[in-house]
Coordinates of C-alpha atoms in Angstrom, one line a residue:
Chain A
M189 CA 166.0 41.0 -50.1
I190 CA 165.2 44.6 -49.2
N191 CA 167.9 47.2 -49.9
N192 CA 167.8 50.6 -48.2
I193 CA 168.6 53.2 -50.8
N194 CA 167.5 56.6 -49.5
E195 CA 168.6 58.5 -52.6
R196 CA 166.9 61.5 -54.1
V197 CA 165.2 60.7 -57.5
K198 CA 163.3 62.5 -60.2
V199 CA 159.7 61.4 -60.4
G200 CA 156.9 62.1 -62.8
A201 CA 153.6 62.1 -61.0
V202 CA 150.0 63.1 -61.5
F203 CA 148.5 65.4 -58.8
G204 CA 144.8 64.8 -58.9
D205 CA 141.8 65.9 -56.9
N206 CA 141.6 65.7 -53.1
F207 CA 145.4 65.8 -52.8
D208 CA 145.7 62.5 -54.6
I209 CA 149.3 61.9 -55.9
K210 CA 150.1 59.1 -58.4
P211 CA 153.7 58.6 -59.3
V212 CA 154.0 57.4 -62.9
W213 CA 157.7 57.0 -63.5
F214 CA 161.0 57.7 -61.8
I215 CA 164.7 58.0 -62.9
W216 CA 167.3 56.4 -60.7
Q217 CA 171.0 56.1 -61.6
N218 CA 170.2 57.4 -65.1
Q219 CA 167.6 54.7 -65.8
K220 CA 163.9 55.4 -66.2
Y221 CA 161.5 53.0 -64.5
S222 CA 157.8 53.0 -65.5
I223 CA 155.5 52.2 -62.6
N224 CA 153.0 49.4 -63.4
S225 CA 151.0 49.9 -60.2
I226 CA 151.0 51.4 -56.7
T227 CA 150.6 48.5 -54.4
Y228 CA 150.2 50.5 -51.1
R229 CA 150.4 54.0 -49.9
W230 CA 150.7 55.5 -46.4
S231 CA 151.7 58.7 -44.6
S232 CA 154.1 59.5 -41.8
R233 CA 155.6 62.5 -40.2
K234 CA 159.1 63.5 -39.5
G235 CA 158.7 66.5 -37.2
R236 CA 156.5 69.0 -39.0
E237 CA 157.1 67.4 -42.4
A238 CA 154.4 65.2 -43.8
L239 CA 155.7 62.3 -45.9
Q240 CA 153.8 60.3 -48.4
H241 CA 155.1 56.8 -49.0
F242 CA 154.3 54.7 -52.1
S243 CA 155.1 51.1 -52.6
V244 CA 155.3 50.6 -56.4
T245 CA 156.2 48.0 -58.9
D246 CA 157.5 48.0 -62.4
G247 CA 156.3 44.5 -62.9
V248 CA 159.6 43.0 -61.7
N249 CA 160.9 44.7 -58.6
L250 CA 159.3 46.5 -55.7
Y251 CA 160.3 50.1 -54.8
E252 CA 159.4 52.4 -52.0
L253 CA 159.1 56.1 -53.1
C254 CA 158.8 58.8 -50.5
Y255 CA 157.4 62.3 -51.2
N256 CA 158.2 65.1 -48.7
T257 CA 155.2 67.4 -49.1
G258 CA 157.0 70.3 -47.4
S259 CA 160.2 70.3 -49.5
S260 CA 158.6 68.6 -52.6
I261 CA 161.5 66.2 -52.8
W262 CA 161.1 62.6 -53.9
T263 CA 163.3 59.9 -52.4
L264 CA 163.8 56.3 -53.4
A265 CA 163.8 54.7 -49.9
K266 CA 164.0 51.0 -50.7
V267 CA 164.3 48.5 -53.4
E268 CA 163.3 44.8 -53.2
A269 CA 164.2 42.5 -56.1
G270 CA 161.4 40.4 -57.3
D271 CA 161.3 36.6 -57.5
G272 CA 161.6 36.8 -61.3
Chain B
M90 CA 115.8 52.7 -29.6
K91 CA 117.2 49.2 -30.3
R92 CA 121.0 49.0 -30.0
V93 CA 122.9 48.2 -33.1
I94 CA 126.6 47.6 -32.4
M95 CA 129.1 46.7 -35.0
H96 CA 132.5 45.1 -34.4
I97 CA 135.1 45.4 -37.2
D98 CA 138.1 43.1 -37.0
M99 CA 140.7 43.3 -39.8
D100 CA 141.8 39.9 -41.0
A101 CA 145.4 39.0 -40.3
Y102 CA 146.0 42.7 -40.4
F103 CA 149.7 43.2 -40.4
A104 CA 150.3 40.2 -42.7
S105 CA 147.5 41.3 -45.1
V106 CA 149.0 44.8 -45.3
E107 CA 152.4 43.4 -46.1
Q108 CA 151.0 41.0 -48.8
Q109 CA 149.1 43.9 -50.4
T110 CA 152.2 46.0 -50.3
N111 CA 154.4 43.3 -51.9
P112 CA 152.6 41.2 -54.6
H113 CA 155.4 38.5 -54.4
L114 CA 154.1 37.6 -50.8
R115 CA 150.5 37.0 -51.8
G116 CA 149.3 33.5 -51.3
K117 CA 152.5 32.5 -49.4
P118 CA 152.9 31.7 -45.8
I119 CA 154.4 34.8 -44.2
A120 CA 154.8 36.0 -40.6
V121 CA 155.2 39.6 -39.6
T122 CA 157.7 40.0 -36.8
G123 CA 159.0 42.9 -34.7
A124 CA 162.0 44.8 -36.0
G125 CA 164.5 43.5 -33.4
K126 CA 166.6 40.4 -33.7
R127 CA 165.0 38.8 -30.7
T128 CA 161.4 39.1 -31.7
V129 CA 158.3 37.0 -31.9
I130 CA 155.6 36.7 -34.5
T131 CA 153.2 39.5 -34.3
C132 CA 150.9 38.3 -37.2
P133 CA 151.0 35.2 -39.3
S134 CA 149.1 35.2 -42.7
Y135 CA 146.2 32.8 -43.2
E136 CA 148.5 30.6 -45.3
A137 CA 150.9 30.3 -42.4
R138 CA 148.1 29.7 -39.9
R139 CA 147.1 26.6 -41.9
Y140 CA 150.5 25.1 -40.7
G141 CA 149.7 26.0 -37.1
V142 CA 151.8 29.1 -36.9
K143 CA 150.4 31.5 -34.2
T144 CA 151.0 35.0 -32.9
G145 CA 153.5 35.0 -30.1
M146 CA 155.6 32.1 -31.4
N147 CA 159.3 32.6 -32.0
R148 CA 160.9 32.1 -35.4
W149 CA 162.3 28.7 -34.5
E150 CA 158.9 27.3 -33.6
A151 CA 157.3 28.8 -36.7
K152 CA 160.1 27.3 -38.9
Q153 CA 159.5 23.9 -37.4
L154 CA 155.8 24.0 -38.4
C155 CA 156.3 25.7 -41.8
P156 CA 159.9 25.4 -43.1
H157 CA 159.2 27.7 -46.1
I158 CA 157.7 30.5 -44.0
I159 CA 158.8 34.0 -44.9
F160 CA 159.5 36.4 -42.1
I161 CA 158.8 40.1 -42.7
P162 CA 159.9 42.8 -40.2
G163 CA 156.8 44.9 -39.4
C164 CA 156.3 48.4 -40.6
N165 CA 154.3 50.1 -37.8
Q166 CA 154.0 53.3 -39.8
R167 CA 151.9 51.5 -42.4
Y168 CA 149.6 49.8 -39.8
V169 CA 148.9 52.9 -37.7
D170 CA 148.4 55.2 -40.7
T171 CA 146.0 52.7 -42.3
C172 CA 144.1 52.4 -39.0
T173 CA 143.8 56.1 -38.7
R174 CA 142.3 56.3 -42.2
L175 CA 140.0 53.4 -41.5
V176 CA 138.7 55.2 -38.4
E177 CA 137.9 58.2 -40.6
L178 CA 135.9 55.9 -42.9
Y179 CA 134.0 54.4 -39.9
K180 CA 133.2 58.0 -38.7
T181 CA 131.3 58.7 -42.0
Y182 CA 128.7 56.2 -40.7
T183 CA 128.6 57.2 -37.0
P184 CA 130.5 59.5 -34.7
D185 CA 130.4 56.8 -32.0
V186 CA 133.6 54.9 -33.0
E187 CA 135.6 53.2 -30.3
I188 CA 139.1 52.1 -31.3
Y189 CA 139.6 48.8 -29.5
S190 CA 143.1 48.1 -30.9
V191 CA 145.0 48.9 -34.0
D192 CA 143.0 46.3 -36.0
E193 CA 139.6 46.4 -34.2
A194 CA 136.9 48.9 -33.7
F195 CA 133.3 49.1 -32.3
L196 CA 130.7 51.3 -34.0
D197 CA 127.4 52.2 -32.4
L198 CA 125.0 52.5 -35.4
S199 CA 121.9 52.8 -33.2
G200 CA 121.3 56.5 -34.0
S201 CA 122.4 56.4 -37.7
C202 CA 120.8 53.3 -39.2
H203 CA 117.9 55.3 -40.5
L204 CA 120.4 57.3 -42.6
F205 CA 122.4 54.5 -44.2
G206 CA 120.0 51.6 -44.4
P207 CA 119.9 48.2 -42.6
P208 CA 123.0 47.2 -40.6
A209 CA 123.9 44.4 -43.0
Q210 CA 124.0 47.0 -45.9
V211 CA 126.3 49.2 -43.8
G212 CA 128.5 46.3 -43.0
R213 CA 128.8 45.3 -46.7
A214 CA 129.5 48.9 -47.7
I215 CA 132.3 49.2 -45.2
K216 CA 133.8 45.9 -46.2
D217 CA 133.7 46.8 -49.9
Q218 CA 135.3 50.2 -49.3
I219 CA 138.1 48.6 -47.2
K220 CA 138.7 46.0 -50.0
N221 CA 138.5 48.6 -52.8
V222 CA 140.8 51.2 -51.2
Y223 CA 143.3 49.0 -49.3
G224 CA 143.0 45.6 -50.9
I225 CA 142.6 43.9 -47.5
T226 CA 139.6 42.4 -45.8
A227 CA 137.8 42.7 -42.5
S228 CA 135.3 40.5 -40.7
I229 CA 132.3 42.2 -39.2
G230 CA 129.9 41.2 -36.5
I231 CA 126.6 43.0 -35.8
S232 CA 124.5 42.5 -32.7
S233 CA 122.8 44.3 -29.9
N234 CA 125.8 44.7 -27.7
K235 CA 129.6 44.8 -27.8
L236 CA 130.1 41.3 -26.4
T237 CA 128.0 39.5 -28.9
A238 CA 129.1 41.8 -31.8
K239 CA 132.7 40.8 -31.1
I240 CA 131.8 37.1 -30.8
A241 CA 129.9 37.4 -34.1
S242 CA 132.8 38.9 -36.0
D243 CA 134.9 35.9 -35.1
L244 CA 132.5 33.3 -36.3
D245 CA 133.2 33.5 -40.0
K246 CA 136.7 34.7 -40.5
P247 CA 138.2 35.8 -42.9
D248 CA 136.0 38.3 -44.8
G249 CA 132.9 37.4 -42.9
L250 CA 129.7 39.4 -42.1
T251 CA 127.7 37.8 -39.3
I252 CA 124.6 39.3 -37.7
L253 CA 123.1 38.0 -34.4
H254 CA 119.7 39.7 -34.3
S255 CA 117.5 37.9 -31.9
R256 CA 117.8 36.5 -28.4
E257 CA 117.2 33.0 -29.9
Q258 CA 120.1 33.4 -32.4
I259 CA 122.4 34.7 -29.6
E260 CA 121.5 31.8 -27.3
A261 CA 122.0 29.2 -30.1
T262 CA 125.4 30.7 -30.9
L263 CA 126.6 30.7 -27.3
R264 CA 125.2 27.2 -26.4
N265 CA 128.2 25.3 -27.7
L266 CA 130.7 28.1 -27.9
P267 CA 133.9 27.2 -25.9
V268 CA 134.3 29.6 -23.0
K269 CA 137.8 30.6 -24.2
E270 CA 136.2 32.2 -27.2
V271 CA 134.3 34.7 -25.1
P272 CA 136.1 38.1 -24.9
G273 CA 137.1 38.7 -21.3
I274 CA 137.7 35.0 -20.5
G275 CA 141.4 34.4 -20.5
S276 CA 143.4 31.2 -20.0
K277 CA 143.3 31.3 -16.1
T278 CA 139.6 31.7 -16.0
E279 CA 139.2 29.0 -18.7
A280 CA 141.3 26.7 -16.5
A281 CA 139.2 27.5 -13.4
L282 CA 136.0 26.9 -15.3
K283 CA 137.3 23.6 -16.7
S284 CA 138.1 22.5 -13.2
M285 CA 134.4 23.1 -12.4
G286 CA 133.4 20.9 -15.4
I287 CA 132.4 24.0 -17.5
F288 CA 133.6 24.0 -21.1
T289 CA 131.0 25.9 -23.0
C290 CA 128.9 29.1 -22.6
G291 CA 125.8 26.9 -22.4
E292 CA 127.2 25.0 -19.4
L293 CA 128.3 28.3 -17.8
A294 CA 124.8 29.7 -18.2
K295 CA 123.5 26.9 -16.0
I296 CA 125.6 28.0 -13.1
P297 CA 123.8 30.2 -10.5
A298 CA 125.2 33.7 -10.1
G299 CA 125.8 33.0 -6.4
R300 CA 128.2 30.1 -7.2
L301 CA 130.1 32.2 -9.7
R302 CA 130.4 35.1 -7.3
D303 CA 131.7 32.7 -4.6
R304 CA 134.3 31.3 -7.0
F305 CA 135.4 34.4 -8.9
G306 CA 134.5 37.3 -6.6
L307 CA 131.5 39.6 -6.6
V308 CA 132.4 41.7 -9.6
F309 CA 133.9 39.1 -12.0
G310 CA 131.5 36.4 -11.0
E311 CA 128.6 38.7 -11.8
Q312 CA 130.2 39.6 -15.2
L313 CA 130.6 35.9 -16.0
Y314 CA 126.9 35.3 -15.3
F315 CA 125.9 37.9 -17.8
M316 CA 128.6 37.1 -20.4
A317 CA 127.3 33.5 -20.5
R318 CA 123.9 34.9 -21.5
G319 CA 125.3 37.2 -24.1
M320 CA 124.4 40.3 -22.1
D321 CA 126.6 43.3 -22.0
S322 CA 125.6 46.9 -21.1
K323 CA 128.9 48.5 -21.9
K324 CA 128.7 51.5 -24.2
V325 CA 130.8 52.2 -27.3
V326 CA 133.0 55.0 -26.0
P327 CA 134.7 57.2 -28.6
D328 CA 138.2 58.6 -27.7
S329 CA 136.7 62.1 -27.2
R330 CA 134.6 60.8 -24.3
R331 CA 137.2 58.5 -22.8
Q332 CA 138.5 59.1 -19.3
P333 CA 141.9 60.8 -19.4
A334 CA 144.9 58.5 -19.3
K335 CA 145.9 57.3 -15.9
S336 CA 149.5 56.7 -16.8
V337 CA 152.0 57.1 -19.6
G338 CA 154.7 54.6 -20.1
H339 CA 157.2 53.0 -22.5
S340 CA 158.9 49.6 -22.4
M341 CA 161.6 48.0 -24.5
T342 CA 162.7 44.4 -25.1
L343 CA 166.4 44.7 -25.5
Q344 CA 168.1 43.2 -28.6
K345 CA 170.4 41.2 -26.3
D346 CA 170.3 40.5 -22.6
V347 CA 172.3 43.1 -20.8
G348 CA 174.2 42.8 -17.5
D349 CA 176.2 46.0 -17.8
F350 CA 174.6 48.5 -15.4
S351 CA 175.7 51.6 -17.4
R352 CA 174.0 50.2 -20.5
I353 CA 170.8 49.6 -18.6
Q354 CA 171.0 53.2 -17.4
G355 CA 171.1 54.3 -21.0
Y356 CA 167.9 52.4 -21.8
V357 CA 166.2 53.8 -18.7
L358 CA 167.2 57.3 -19.8
K359 CA 165.8 56.8 -23.3
L360 CA 162.5 55.5 -22.0
S361 CA 162.3 58.3 -19.4
E362 CA 162.8 60.9 -22.2
M363 CA 160.1 59.3 -24.3
V364 CA 157.7 59.3 -21.3
G365 CA 158.5 63.0 -20.6
R366 CA 158.0 64.0 -24.2
R367 CA 154.6 62.4 -24.4
L368 CA 153.5 63.9 -21.1
R369 CA 154.6 67.4 -22.2
R370 CA 152.9 67.1 -25.6
A371 CA 149.7 66.1 -24.0
G372 CA 150.0 68.7 -21.2
Y373 CA 150.3 66.4 -18.2
K374 CA 152.6 65.8 -15.3
G375 CA 152.8 62.9 -12.9
K376 CA 154.3 62.0 -9.6
T377 CA 154.4 58.2 -9.2
L378 CA 157.0 56.3 -11.2
H379 CA 156.7 52.7 -11.9
L380 CA 159.8 50.8 -13.0
Y381 CA 159.6 47.3 -14.4
V382 CA 162.5 45.0 -15.2
R383 CA 162.3 41.5 -16.7
Y384 CA 165.4 39.3 -16.4
A385 CA 166.7 37.0 -19.2
D386 CA 165.0 34.0 -17.4
F387 CA 161.6 35.8 -17.6
T388 CA 161.4 36.5 -13.9
S389 CA 160.8 40.1 -13.2
F390 CA 160.5 42.8 -10.6
S391 CA 158.7 46.1 -10.4
K392 CA 158.5 48.9 -7.9
R393 CA 156.7 52.2 -7.5
K394 CA 157.9 55.4 -6.0
S395 CA 156.1 58.7 -5.6
V396 CA 157.6 62.2 -5.1
K397 CA 156.0 65.4 -3.8
K398 CA 156.5 67.4 -6.9
Y399 CA 154.7 66.7 -10.2
I400 CA 157.2 66.2 -13.0
D401 CA 157.4 65.9 -16.8
D402 CA 161.0 66.4 -17.5
G403 CA 162.9 63.3 -18.9
L404 CA 165.9 63.8 -16.6
E405 CA 163.8 64.1 -13.5
I406 CA 161.8 61.0 -14.5
Y407 CA 165.2 59.2 -15.1
C408 CA 166.6 60.2 -11.7
L409 CA 163.5 58.9 -10.0
A410 CA 163.7 55.6 -12.0
M411 CA 167.3 55.2 -11.2
S412 CA 166.7 55.8 -7.5
I413 CA 164.5 52.7 -7.7
L414 CA 166.9 50.7 -9.8
R415 CA 169.8 51.4 -7.5
S416 CA 167.8 50.1 -4.5
F417 CA 167.9 46.7 -6.2
R418 CA 170.9 44.5 -6.7
L419 CA 170.5 43.3 -10.3
Q420 CA 171.0 39.6 -10.0
K421 CA 170.8 38.5 -13.6
E422 CA 171.0 39.9 -17.1
V423 CA 168.1 42.1 -18.1
R424 CA 165.9 41.4 -21.1
M425 CA 163.3 44.1 -20.8
V426 CA 162.8 47.5 -19.1
G427 CA 159.7 49.6 -18.7
V428 CA 159.1 53.1 -17.3
S429 CA 155.8 54.7 -16.6
L430 CA 154.5 57.7 -14.7
S431 CA 151.1 57.8 -13.1
N432 CA 149.1 60.0 -10.7
L433 CA 148.7 62.5 -13.5
I434 CA 147.4 66.1 -13.5
E435 CA 147.1 68.7 -16.2
S436 CA 150.1 70.9 -16.2
R437 CA 148.7 74.3 -16.3
Q438 CA 150.6 76.0 -13.4
M439 CA 153.8 77.9 -14.1
P440 CA 156.8 76.7 -12.1
L441 CA 157.3 78.7 -9.0
F442 CA 161.1 78.7 -8.8
E443 CA 163.5 80.4 -11.2
E444 CA 165.6 77.2 -11.7
D445 CA 162.5 75.2 -12.7
R446 CA 161.5 78.0 -15.1
L447 CA 164.9 78.0 -16.8
Q448 CA 164.9 74.2 -17.1
G449 CA 161.4 74.5 -18.6
C450 CA 162.7 76.9 -21.2
V451 CA 165.4 74.5 -22.2
T452 CA 163.0 71.6 -22.4
D453 CA 160.5 73.7 -24.4
A454 CA 163.2 74.7 -26.9
V455 CA 164.3 71.1 -27.4
D456 CA 160.7 70.0 -27.8
R457 CA 160.1 72.7 -30.5
I458 CA 163.2 71.6 -32.4
N459 CA 162.1 67.9 -32.2
D460 CA 158.5 68.9 -33.2
R461 CA 160.0 70.6 -36.3
Y462 CA 162.6 68.1 -37.4
G463 CA 161.6 64.8 -35.8
E464 CA 162.0 62.9 -32.5
F465 CA 165.5 62.8 -31.0
T466 CA 166.9 65.4 -33.4
V467 CA 168.2 67.0 -30.3
M468 CA 168.8 64.7 -27.4
R469 CA 171.1 64.1 -24.4
G470 CA 174.6 63.2 -25.4
S471 CA 174.5 59.9 -23.6
L472 CA 171.7 58.7 -26.0
L473 CA 173.7 59.3 -29.2
K474 CA 174.8 55.7 -29.3
S475 CA 171.4 54.3 -28.4
R476 CA 169.6 53.2 -31.5
E477 CA 167.1 50.8 -30.1
T478 CA 163.5 52.0 -29.8
P479 CA 160.3 50.1 -28.8
D480 CA 159.2 48.4 -32.0
T481 CA 155.7 47.0 -31.2
I482 CA 152.4 48.9 -31.4
S483 CA 151.1 49.3 -27.8
P484 CA 147.6 47.9 -27.3
A485 CA 146.8 51.3 -25.8
W486 CA 147.8 53.1 -29.0
R487 CA 145.3 55.6 -30.4
P488 CA 145.6 57.9 -33.4
S489 CA 145.4 61.1 -31.4
G490 CA 145.9 62.5 -27.9
I491 CA 148.2 61.3 -25.2
K492 CA 148.1 57.7 -26.5
R493 CA 149.3 58.6 -29.9
I494 CA 152.9 57.4 -30.7
D495 CA 154.7 58.2 -34.0
Y496 CA 156.5 55.2 -35.2
T497 CA 159.6 55.4 -37.5

């Protein structure tokens, strides 16, 4: 089941060549989550602001992280519990 | 120069994107649906298709065929953004890219084959890049025209690469191909051909052009004659060379059937504002409004009305739409509403009257706020309670220009 969260989170990310962004871990409700893999990424816009979305997994659950490139703010948009 | 036309068709596109996004869905029968409660299946995965689940079915029908099917509300943002990036990939091979729909494109490689190698090599390279970057697959058909390239891409799905080089190959492919598999032949034409005893392209090719023109009219009859022979002279037309849009419209299937006239007014206002916004963004005005209403029993009515003045303001569009709606007596509950404006011109001229200029200033200010902070950041007060928005990707959607729509 998908839960809409929309909370600001702290994210550790690698900013590589060609504007490539790779989130590596994030902290949510005082717990650190290490990202196993980025399963999908896409962009959207809200007004003038460009948003980068990342679907990531820690091996158990699926999370959607959203990076606002204008404000440099990361948000945990959604969480979906895994089958496990 | 020999024509080399490529058709790229993403395999179970929406479902594939969702399965790539969520590893728990991989290998399982899933069906992507619209976001609304009353929605149909927009894309079943290949696992679901094995049970007979098809696009357009409702949830109940799909559950009957596949009780353990998983329904996933679609994320249009993902699909349109991926399509936009795929088109940029295609353009690295040729500038002549025609976006046929959000999951299909035509490429004209006639002028660029000498740079990138044989067409099959280009096809494999594109498939590999799509798989490596997005984790999803495409089926590609390559031939000497758009019709046979599109037929070819369908022959070996999913993850296929089919080339129809020669006249002999094309004829052999078409000989036993059911007529309904030919792009451009829909269910009504198929039924008409079946009533003539024609079931395959090979049988259609034996019918003289005159008999087809008599039965289907001069234009379509002639088209059928050439389609049966795998002949098609239509060019690949990139968006930059397309004719300007003839109309701009939005429609919405309501979450529940609505009989309350004031609520229907609210939906018409929202659609009118959306149409006005797109017109202004693209620099167009129009003067013929088309209102479409579908009732809960799937009967419908539509009516056009033209005005003397070209308009692009949401409220003016709404007033015109309502003048049409009020001329009808709504007999049943409404399921769907559509508003579109046609007879378009580029809106270069400054308004003549002070009142219109002032209104234009207000609209311009609202547009600039919504450009900065997002759609409907500032809106008419009566729309504050209106949460519903169109939730399907229009077949006319394009990544840029007047046909671009930003999905939330």
